[in-house]
PDB file of C-alpha atoms in Angstrom:
ATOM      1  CA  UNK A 231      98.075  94.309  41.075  1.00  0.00           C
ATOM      2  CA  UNK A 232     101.009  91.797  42.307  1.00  0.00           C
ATOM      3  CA  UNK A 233     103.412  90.733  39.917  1.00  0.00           C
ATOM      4  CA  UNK A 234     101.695  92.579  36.912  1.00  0.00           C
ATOM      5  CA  UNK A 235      98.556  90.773  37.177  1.00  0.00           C
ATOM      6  CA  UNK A 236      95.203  91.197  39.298  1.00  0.00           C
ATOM      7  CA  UNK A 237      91.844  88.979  40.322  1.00  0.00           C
ATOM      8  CA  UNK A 238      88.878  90.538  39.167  1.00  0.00           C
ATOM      9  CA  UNK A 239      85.656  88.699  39.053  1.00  0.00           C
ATOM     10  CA  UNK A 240      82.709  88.527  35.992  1.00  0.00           C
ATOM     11  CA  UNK A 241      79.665  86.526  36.083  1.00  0.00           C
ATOM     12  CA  UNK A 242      80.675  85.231  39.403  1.00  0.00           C
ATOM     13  CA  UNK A 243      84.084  83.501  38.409  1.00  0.00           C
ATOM     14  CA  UNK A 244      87.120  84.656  39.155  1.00  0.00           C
ATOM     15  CA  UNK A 245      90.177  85.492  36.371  1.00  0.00           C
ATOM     16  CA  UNK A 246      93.307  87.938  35.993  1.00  0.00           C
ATOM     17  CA  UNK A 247      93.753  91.246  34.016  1.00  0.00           C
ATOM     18  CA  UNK A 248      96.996  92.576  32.782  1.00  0.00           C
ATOM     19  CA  UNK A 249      97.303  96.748  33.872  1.00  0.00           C
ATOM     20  CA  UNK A 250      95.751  97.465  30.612  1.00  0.00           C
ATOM     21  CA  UNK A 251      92.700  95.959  31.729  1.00  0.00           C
ATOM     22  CA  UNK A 252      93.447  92.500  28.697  1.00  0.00           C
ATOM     23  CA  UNK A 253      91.941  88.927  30.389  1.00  0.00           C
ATOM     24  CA  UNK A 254      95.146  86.718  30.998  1.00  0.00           C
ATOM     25  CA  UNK A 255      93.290  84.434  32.797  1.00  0.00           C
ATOM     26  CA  UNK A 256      89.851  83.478  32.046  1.00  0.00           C
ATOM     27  CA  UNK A 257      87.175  83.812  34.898  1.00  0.00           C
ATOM     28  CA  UNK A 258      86.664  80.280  35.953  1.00  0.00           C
ATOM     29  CA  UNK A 259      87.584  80.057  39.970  1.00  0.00           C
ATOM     30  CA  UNK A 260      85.378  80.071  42.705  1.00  0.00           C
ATOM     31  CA  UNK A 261      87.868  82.519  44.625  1.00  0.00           C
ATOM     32  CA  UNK A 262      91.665  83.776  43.446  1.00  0.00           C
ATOM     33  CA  UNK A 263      94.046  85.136  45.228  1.00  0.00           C
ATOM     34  CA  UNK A 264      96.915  87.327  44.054  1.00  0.00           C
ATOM     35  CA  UNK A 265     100.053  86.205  42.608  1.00  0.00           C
ATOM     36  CA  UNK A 266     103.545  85.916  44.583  1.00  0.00           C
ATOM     37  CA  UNK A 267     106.075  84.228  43.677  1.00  0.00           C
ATOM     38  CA  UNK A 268     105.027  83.151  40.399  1.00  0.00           C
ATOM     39  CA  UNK A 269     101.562  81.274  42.445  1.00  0.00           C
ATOM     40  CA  UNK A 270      98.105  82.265  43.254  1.00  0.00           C
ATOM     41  CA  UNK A 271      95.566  80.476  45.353  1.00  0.00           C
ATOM     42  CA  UNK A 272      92.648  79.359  43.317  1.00  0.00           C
ATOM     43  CA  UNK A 273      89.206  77.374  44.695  1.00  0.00           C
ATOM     44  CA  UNK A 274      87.351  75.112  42.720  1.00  0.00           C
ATOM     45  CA  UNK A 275      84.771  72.925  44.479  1.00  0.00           C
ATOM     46  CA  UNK A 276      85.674  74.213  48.132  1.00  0.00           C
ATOM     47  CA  UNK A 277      89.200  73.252  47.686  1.00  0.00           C
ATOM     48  CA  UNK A 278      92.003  75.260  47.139  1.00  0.00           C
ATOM     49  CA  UNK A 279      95.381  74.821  44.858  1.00  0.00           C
ATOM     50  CA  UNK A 280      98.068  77.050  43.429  1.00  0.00           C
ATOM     51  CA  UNK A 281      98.026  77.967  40.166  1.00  0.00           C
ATOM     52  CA  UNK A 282     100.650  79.453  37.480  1.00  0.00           C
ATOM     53  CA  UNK A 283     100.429  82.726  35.043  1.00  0.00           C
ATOM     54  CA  UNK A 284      98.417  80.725  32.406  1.00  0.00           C
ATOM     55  CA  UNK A 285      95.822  79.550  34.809  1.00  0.00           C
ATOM     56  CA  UNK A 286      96.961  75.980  34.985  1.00  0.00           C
ATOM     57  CA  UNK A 287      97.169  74.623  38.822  1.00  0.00           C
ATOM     58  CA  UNK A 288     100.554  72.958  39.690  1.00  0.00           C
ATOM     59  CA  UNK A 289      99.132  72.130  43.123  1.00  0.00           C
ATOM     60  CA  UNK A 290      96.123  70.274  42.739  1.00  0.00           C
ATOM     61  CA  UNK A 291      92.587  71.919  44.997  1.00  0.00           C
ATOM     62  CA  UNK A 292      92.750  70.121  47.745  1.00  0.00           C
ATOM     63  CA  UNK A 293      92.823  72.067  50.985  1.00  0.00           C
ATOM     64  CA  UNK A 294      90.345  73.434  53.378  1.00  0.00           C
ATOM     65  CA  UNK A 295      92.377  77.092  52.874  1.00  0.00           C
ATOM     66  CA  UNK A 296      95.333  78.601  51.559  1.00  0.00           C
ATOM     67  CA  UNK A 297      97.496  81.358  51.530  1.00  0.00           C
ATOM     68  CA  UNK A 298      99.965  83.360  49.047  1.00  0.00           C
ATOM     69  CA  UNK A 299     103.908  82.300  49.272  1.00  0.00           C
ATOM     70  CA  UNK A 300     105.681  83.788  51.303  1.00  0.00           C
ATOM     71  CA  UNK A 301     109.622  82.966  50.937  1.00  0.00           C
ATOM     72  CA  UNK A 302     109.329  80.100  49.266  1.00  0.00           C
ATOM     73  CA  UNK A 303     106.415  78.459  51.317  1.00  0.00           C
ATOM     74  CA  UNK A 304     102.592  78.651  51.826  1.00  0.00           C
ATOM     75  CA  UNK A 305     100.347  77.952  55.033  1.00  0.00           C
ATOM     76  CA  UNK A 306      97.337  75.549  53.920  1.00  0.00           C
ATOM     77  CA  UNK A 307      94.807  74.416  56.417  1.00  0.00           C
ATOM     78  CA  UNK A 308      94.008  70.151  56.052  1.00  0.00           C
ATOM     79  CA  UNK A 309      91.200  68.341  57.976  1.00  0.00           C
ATOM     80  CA  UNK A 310      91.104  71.086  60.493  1.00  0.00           C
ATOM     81  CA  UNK A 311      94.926  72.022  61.134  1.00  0.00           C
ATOM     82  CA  UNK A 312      97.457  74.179  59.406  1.00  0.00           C
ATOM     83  CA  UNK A 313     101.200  73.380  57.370  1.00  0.00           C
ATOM     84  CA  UNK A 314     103.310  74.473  55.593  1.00  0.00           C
ATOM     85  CA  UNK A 315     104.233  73.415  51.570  1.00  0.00           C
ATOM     86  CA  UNK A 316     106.700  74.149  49.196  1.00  0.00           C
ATOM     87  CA  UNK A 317     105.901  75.208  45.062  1.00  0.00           C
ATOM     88  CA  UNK A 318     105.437  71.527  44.697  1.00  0.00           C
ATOM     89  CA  UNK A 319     102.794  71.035  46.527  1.00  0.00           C
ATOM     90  CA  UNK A 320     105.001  68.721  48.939  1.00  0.00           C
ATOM     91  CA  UNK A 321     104.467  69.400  52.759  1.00  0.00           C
ATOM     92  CA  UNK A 322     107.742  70.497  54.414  1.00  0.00           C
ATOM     93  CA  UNK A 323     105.612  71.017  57.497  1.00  0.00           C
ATOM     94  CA  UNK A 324     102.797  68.438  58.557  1.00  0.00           C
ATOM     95  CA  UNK A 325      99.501  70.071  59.229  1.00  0.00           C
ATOM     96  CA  UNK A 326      99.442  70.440  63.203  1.00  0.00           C
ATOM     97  CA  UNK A 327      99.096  74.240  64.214  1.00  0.00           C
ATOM     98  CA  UNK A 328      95.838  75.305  65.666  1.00  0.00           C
ATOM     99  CA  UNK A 329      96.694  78.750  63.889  1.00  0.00           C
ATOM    100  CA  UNK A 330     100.291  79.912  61.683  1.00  0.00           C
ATOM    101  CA  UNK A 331     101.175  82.715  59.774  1.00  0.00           C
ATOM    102  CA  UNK A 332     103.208  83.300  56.793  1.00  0.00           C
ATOM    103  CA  UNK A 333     106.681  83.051  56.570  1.00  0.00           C
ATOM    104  CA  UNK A 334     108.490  86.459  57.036  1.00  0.00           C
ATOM    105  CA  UNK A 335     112.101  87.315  57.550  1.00  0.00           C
ATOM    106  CA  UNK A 336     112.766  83.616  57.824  1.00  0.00           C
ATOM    107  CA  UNK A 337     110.404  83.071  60.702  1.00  0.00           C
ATOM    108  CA  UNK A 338     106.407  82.428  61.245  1.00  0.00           C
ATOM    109  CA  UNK A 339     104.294  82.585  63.817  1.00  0.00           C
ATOM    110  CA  UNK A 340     102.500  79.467  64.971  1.00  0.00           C
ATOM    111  CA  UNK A 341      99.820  78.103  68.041  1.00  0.00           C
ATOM    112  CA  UNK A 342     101.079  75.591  69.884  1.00  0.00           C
ATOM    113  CA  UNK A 343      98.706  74.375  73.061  1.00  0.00           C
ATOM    114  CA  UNK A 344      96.585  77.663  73.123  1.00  0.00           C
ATOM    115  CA  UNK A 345     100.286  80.219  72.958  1.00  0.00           C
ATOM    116  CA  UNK A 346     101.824  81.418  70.261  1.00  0.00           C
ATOM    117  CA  UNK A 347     105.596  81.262  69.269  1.00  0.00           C
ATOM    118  CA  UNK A 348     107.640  81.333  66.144  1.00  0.00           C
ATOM    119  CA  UNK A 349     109.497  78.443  64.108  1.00  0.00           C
ATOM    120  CA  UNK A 350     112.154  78.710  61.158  1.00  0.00           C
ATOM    121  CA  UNK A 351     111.745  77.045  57.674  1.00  0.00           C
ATOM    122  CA  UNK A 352     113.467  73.561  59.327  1.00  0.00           C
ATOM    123  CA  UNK A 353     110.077  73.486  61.363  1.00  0.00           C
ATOM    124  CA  UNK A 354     112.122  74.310  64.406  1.00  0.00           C
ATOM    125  CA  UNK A 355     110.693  76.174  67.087  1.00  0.00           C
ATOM    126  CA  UNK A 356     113.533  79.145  67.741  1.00  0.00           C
ATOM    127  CA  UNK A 357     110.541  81.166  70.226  1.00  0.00           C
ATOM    128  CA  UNK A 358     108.722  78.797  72.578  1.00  0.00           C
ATOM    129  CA  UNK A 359     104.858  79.358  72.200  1.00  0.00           C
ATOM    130  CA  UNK A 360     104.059  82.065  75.152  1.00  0.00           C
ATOM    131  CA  UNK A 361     102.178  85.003  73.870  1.00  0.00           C
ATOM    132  CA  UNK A 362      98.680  85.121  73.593  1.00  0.00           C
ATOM    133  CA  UNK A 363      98.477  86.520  69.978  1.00  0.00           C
ATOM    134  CA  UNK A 364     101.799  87.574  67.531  1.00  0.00           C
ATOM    135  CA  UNK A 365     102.507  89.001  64.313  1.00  0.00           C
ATOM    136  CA  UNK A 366     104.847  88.707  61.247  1.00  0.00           C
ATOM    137  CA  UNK A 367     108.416  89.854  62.021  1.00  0.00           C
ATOM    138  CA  UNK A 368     108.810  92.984  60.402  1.00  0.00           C
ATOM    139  CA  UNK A 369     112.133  95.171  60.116  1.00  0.00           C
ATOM    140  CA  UNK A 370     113.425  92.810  62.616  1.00  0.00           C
ATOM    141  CA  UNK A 371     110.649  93.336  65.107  1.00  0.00           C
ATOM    142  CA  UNK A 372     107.103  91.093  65.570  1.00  0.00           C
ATOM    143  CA  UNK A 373     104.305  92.699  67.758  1.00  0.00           C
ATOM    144  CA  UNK A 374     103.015  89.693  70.481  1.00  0.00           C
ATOM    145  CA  UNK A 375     100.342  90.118  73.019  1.00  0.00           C
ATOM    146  CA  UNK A 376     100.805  88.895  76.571  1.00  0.00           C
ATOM    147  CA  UNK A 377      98.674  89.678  79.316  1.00  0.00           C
ATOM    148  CA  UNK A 378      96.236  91.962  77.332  1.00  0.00           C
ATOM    149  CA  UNK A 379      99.011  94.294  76.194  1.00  0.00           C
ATOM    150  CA  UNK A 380     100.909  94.700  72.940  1.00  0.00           C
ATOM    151  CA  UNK A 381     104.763  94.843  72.746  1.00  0.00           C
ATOM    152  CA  UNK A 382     107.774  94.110  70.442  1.00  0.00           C
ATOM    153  CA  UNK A 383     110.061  91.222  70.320  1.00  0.00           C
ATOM    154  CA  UNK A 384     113.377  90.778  68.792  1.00  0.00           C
ATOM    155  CA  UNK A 385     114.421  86.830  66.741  1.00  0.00           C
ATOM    156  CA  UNK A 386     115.715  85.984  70.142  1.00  0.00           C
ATOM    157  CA  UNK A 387     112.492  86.543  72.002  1.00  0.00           C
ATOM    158  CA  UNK A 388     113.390  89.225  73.952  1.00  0.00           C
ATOM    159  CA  UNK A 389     111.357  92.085  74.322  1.00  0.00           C
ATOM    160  CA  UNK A 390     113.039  95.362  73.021  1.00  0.00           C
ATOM    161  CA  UNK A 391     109.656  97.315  73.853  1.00  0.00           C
ATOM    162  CA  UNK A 392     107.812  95.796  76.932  1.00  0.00           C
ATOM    163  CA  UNK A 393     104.123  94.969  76.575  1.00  0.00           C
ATOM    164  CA  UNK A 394     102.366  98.087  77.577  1.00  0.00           C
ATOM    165  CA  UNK A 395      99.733  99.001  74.367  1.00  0.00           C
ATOM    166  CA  UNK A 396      96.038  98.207  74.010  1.00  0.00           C
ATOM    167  CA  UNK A 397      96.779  98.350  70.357  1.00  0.00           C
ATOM    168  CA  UNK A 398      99.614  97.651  68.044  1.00  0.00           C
ATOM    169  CA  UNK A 399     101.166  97.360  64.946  1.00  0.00           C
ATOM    170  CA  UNK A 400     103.613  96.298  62.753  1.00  0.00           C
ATOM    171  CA  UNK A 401     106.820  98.390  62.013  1.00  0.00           C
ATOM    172  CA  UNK A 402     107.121  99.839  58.598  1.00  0.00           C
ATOM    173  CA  UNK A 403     109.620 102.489  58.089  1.00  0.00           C
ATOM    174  CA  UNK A 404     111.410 102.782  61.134  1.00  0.00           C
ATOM    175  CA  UNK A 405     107.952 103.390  62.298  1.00  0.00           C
ATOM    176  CA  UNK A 406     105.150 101.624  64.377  1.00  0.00           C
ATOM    177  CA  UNK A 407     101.324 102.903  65.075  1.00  0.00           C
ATOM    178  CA  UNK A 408     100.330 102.387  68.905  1.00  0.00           C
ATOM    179  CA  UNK A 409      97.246 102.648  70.912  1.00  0.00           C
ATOM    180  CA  UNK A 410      98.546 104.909  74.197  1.00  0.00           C
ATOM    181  CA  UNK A 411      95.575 106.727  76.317  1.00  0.00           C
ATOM    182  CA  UNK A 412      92.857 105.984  73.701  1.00  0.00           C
ATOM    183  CA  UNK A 413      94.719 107.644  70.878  1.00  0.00           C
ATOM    184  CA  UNK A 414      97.080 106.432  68.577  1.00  0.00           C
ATOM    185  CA  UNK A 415     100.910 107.120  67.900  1.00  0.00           C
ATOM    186  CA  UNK A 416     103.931 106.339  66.141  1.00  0.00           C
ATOM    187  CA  UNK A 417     107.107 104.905  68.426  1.00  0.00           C
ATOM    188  CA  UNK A 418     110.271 103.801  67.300  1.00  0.00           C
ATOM    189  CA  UNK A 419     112.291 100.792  67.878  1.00  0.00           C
ATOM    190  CA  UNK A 420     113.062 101.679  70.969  1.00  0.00           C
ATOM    191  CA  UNK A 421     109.538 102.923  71.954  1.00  0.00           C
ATOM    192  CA  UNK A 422     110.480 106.405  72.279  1.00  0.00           C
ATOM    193  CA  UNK A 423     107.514 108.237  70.959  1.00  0.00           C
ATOM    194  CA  UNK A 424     107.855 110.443  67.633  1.00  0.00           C
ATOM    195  CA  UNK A 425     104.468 111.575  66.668  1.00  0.00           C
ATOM    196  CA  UNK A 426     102.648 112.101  69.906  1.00  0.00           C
ATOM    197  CA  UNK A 427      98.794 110.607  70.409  1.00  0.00           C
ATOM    198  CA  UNK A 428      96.359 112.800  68.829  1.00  0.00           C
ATOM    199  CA  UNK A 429      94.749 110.163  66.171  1.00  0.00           C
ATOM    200  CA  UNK A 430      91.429 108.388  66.384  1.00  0.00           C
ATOM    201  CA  UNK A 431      92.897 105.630  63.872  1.00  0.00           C
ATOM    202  CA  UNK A 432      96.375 105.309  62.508  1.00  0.00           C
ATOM    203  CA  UNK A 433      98.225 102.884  59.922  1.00  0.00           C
ATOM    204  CA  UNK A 434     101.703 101.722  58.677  1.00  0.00           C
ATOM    205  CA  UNK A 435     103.868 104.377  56.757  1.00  0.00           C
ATOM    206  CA  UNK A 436     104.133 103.800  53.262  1.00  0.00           C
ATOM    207  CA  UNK A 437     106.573 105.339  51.104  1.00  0.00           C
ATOM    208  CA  UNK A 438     106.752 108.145  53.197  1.00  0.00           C
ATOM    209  CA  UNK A 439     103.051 108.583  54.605  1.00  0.00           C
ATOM    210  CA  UNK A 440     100.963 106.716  57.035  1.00  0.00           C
ATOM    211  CA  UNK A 441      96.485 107.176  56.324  1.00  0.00           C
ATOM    212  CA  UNK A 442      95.172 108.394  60.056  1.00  0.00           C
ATOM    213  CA  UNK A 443      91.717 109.209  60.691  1.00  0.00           C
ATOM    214  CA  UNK A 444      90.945 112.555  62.874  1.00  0.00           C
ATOM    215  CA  UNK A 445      87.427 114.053  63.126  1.00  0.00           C
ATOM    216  CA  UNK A 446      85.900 110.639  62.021  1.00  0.00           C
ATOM    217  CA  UNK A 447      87.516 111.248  58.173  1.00  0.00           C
ATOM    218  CA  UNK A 448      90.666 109.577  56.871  1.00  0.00           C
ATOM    219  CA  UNK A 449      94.331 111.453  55.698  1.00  0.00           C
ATOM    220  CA  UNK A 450      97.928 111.733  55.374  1.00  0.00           C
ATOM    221  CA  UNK A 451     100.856 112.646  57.871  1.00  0.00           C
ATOM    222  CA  UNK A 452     104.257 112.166  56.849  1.00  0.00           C
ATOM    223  CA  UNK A 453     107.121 110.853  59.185  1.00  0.00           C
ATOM    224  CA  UNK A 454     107.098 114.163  61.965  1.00  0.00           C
ATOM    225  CA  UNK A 455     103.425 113.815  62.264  1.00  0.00           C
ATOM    226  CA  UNK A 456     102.530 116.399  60.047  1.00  0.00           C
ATOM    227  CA  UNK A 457      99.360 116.526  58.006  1.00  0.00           C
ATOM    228  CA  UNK A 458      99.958 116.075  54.310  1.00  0.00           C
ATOM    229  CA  UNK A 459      96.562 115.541  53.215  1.00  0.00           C
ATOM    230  CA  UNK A 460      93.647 117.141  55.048  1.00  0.00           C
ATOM    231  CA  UNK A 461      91.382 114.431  56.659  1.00  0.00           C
ATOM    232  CA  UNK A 462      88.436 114.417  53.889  1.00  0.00           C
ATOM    233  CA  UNK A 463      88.220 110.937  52.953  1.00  0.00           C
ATOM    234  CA  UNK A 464      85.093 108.134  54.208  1.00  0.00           C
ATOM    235  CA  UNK A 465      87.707 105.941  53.321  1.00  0.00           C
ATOM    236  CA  UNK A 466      91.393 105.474  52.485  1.00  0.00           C
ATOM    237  CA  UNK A 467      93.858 103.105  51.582  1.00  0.00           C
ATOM    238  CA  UNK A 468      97.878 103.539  51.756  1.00  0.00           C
ATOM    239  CA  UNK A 469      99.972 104.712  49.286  1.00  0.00           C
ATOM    240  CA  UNK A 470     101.076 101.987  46.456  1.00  0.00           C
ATOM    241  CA  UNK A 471     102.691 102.852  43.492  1.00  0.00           C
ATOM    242  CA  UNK A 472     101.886 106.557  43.949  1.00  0.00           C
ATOM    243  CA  UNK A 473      98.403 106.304  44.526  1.00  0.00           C
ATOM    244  CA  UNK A 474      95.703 105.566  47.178  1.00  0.00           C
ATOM    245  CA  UNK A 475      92.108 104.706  46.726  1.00  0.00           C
ATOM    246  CA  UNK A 476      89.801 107.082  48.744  1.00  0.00           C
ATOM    247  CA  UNK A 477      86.372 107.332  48.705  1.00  0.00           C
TER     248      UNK A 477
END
């Protein structure tokens, strides 16, 4: 559920439920994403628009892809490259990235001649394109890949934690989950380690607690690396709204 609704699917068209389970929208989409921002991706025919909460599209299917809003903007792929529009459909940034992400703390990631580098809502370039993969900015801090290792940037460019990980991810929580000697750990911002390697699979801390797999089964640790809940689960999702779904 995102913004009080969610997709579901019945008799192979897609629609929106309220949380009491009530059809908002009818099933009639080929695909749906969720809602942000008032918006969710819909595909009719192969092509993808936006529509609103009654299931009416103010932006018209017509691209190849599309993506939820993020700040006020949307990446959409058109005859093979990717832009960026506003709620009106209108592009505020021609289709002409190889690959982009979404907008996030004013900046997104975006392939330029085979690198990747990061541009502000203006569509200027702030990072030049140099790293061989990247990530959102999160908590101030984007993950980029350069020269097979994973390391941290700040909105400058600068690398607070120097590319050294085989695996990475994005901060949440003060937090980050890294690959170091096969095993995965939490660092800081500064890349001093706080929960030591000891985890075949780890994930971003959620209201408190981060799902890590040990033994080949999935649980909880909270912030010191503690177990919360036993490793029991085949499979485990993080924490949202008080719950996770494990199976």
């Amino acid at each position: 559920f995102t913004e009080g609704l969610a997709p579901m699917k019945i008799g192979g068209k897609w629609g929106f439920i309220d949380k009491t389970g009530k059809i908002i929208i009818n099933p009639q989409f080929d695909s749906a994403l969720n809602f942000t921002e008032g918006l969710a991706g819909a595909e009719l025919a192969y092509k993808s628009g936006y529509i609103n909460r009654t299931g009416n599209y103010l932006v018209n299917p017509q691209f190849e892809n599309a993506y939820p809003f993020s700040e006020g903007l949307a990446r959409v792929k058109l005859g093979g490259k990717w832009g960026y529009i506003n709620k009106t459909g209108k592009f505020v940034m021609n289709p002409q990235f190889d690959e982009a992400y979404d907008f996030h703390e004013g900046l997104a990631g975006v392939q330029i001649s085979s690198k990747m580098g990061y541009l502000d809502k203006s569509g200027k370039i702030v990072i030049n394109p140099q790293f061989d993969d990247s990530s959102d900015f999160s908590e101030g801090l984007a993950r980029v890949k350069l020269g097979g290792k994973w390391g941290y940037i700040n909105k400058t460019g600068k690398f607070v934690i120097n590319p050294q990980f085989s695996e990475a991810q994005n901060f949440s929580e003060g937090l980050a989950a890294v690959e170091i000697g096969n095993r995965m750990a939490y660092v800081d911002k500064t890349g001093r380690i706080i929960v030591n390697p000891q985890f075949e699979g780890a994930d971003a801390f959620s209201t408190g607690l981060a799902r890590i797999k040990l033994g080949g089964r999935f649980g909880f640790i909270n912030k010191t690396g503690k177990i919360i809940i036993n490793p029991q689960f085949n499979g485990a999702t993080r924490f949202l709204e008080g719950y996770s779904c494990v199976y």
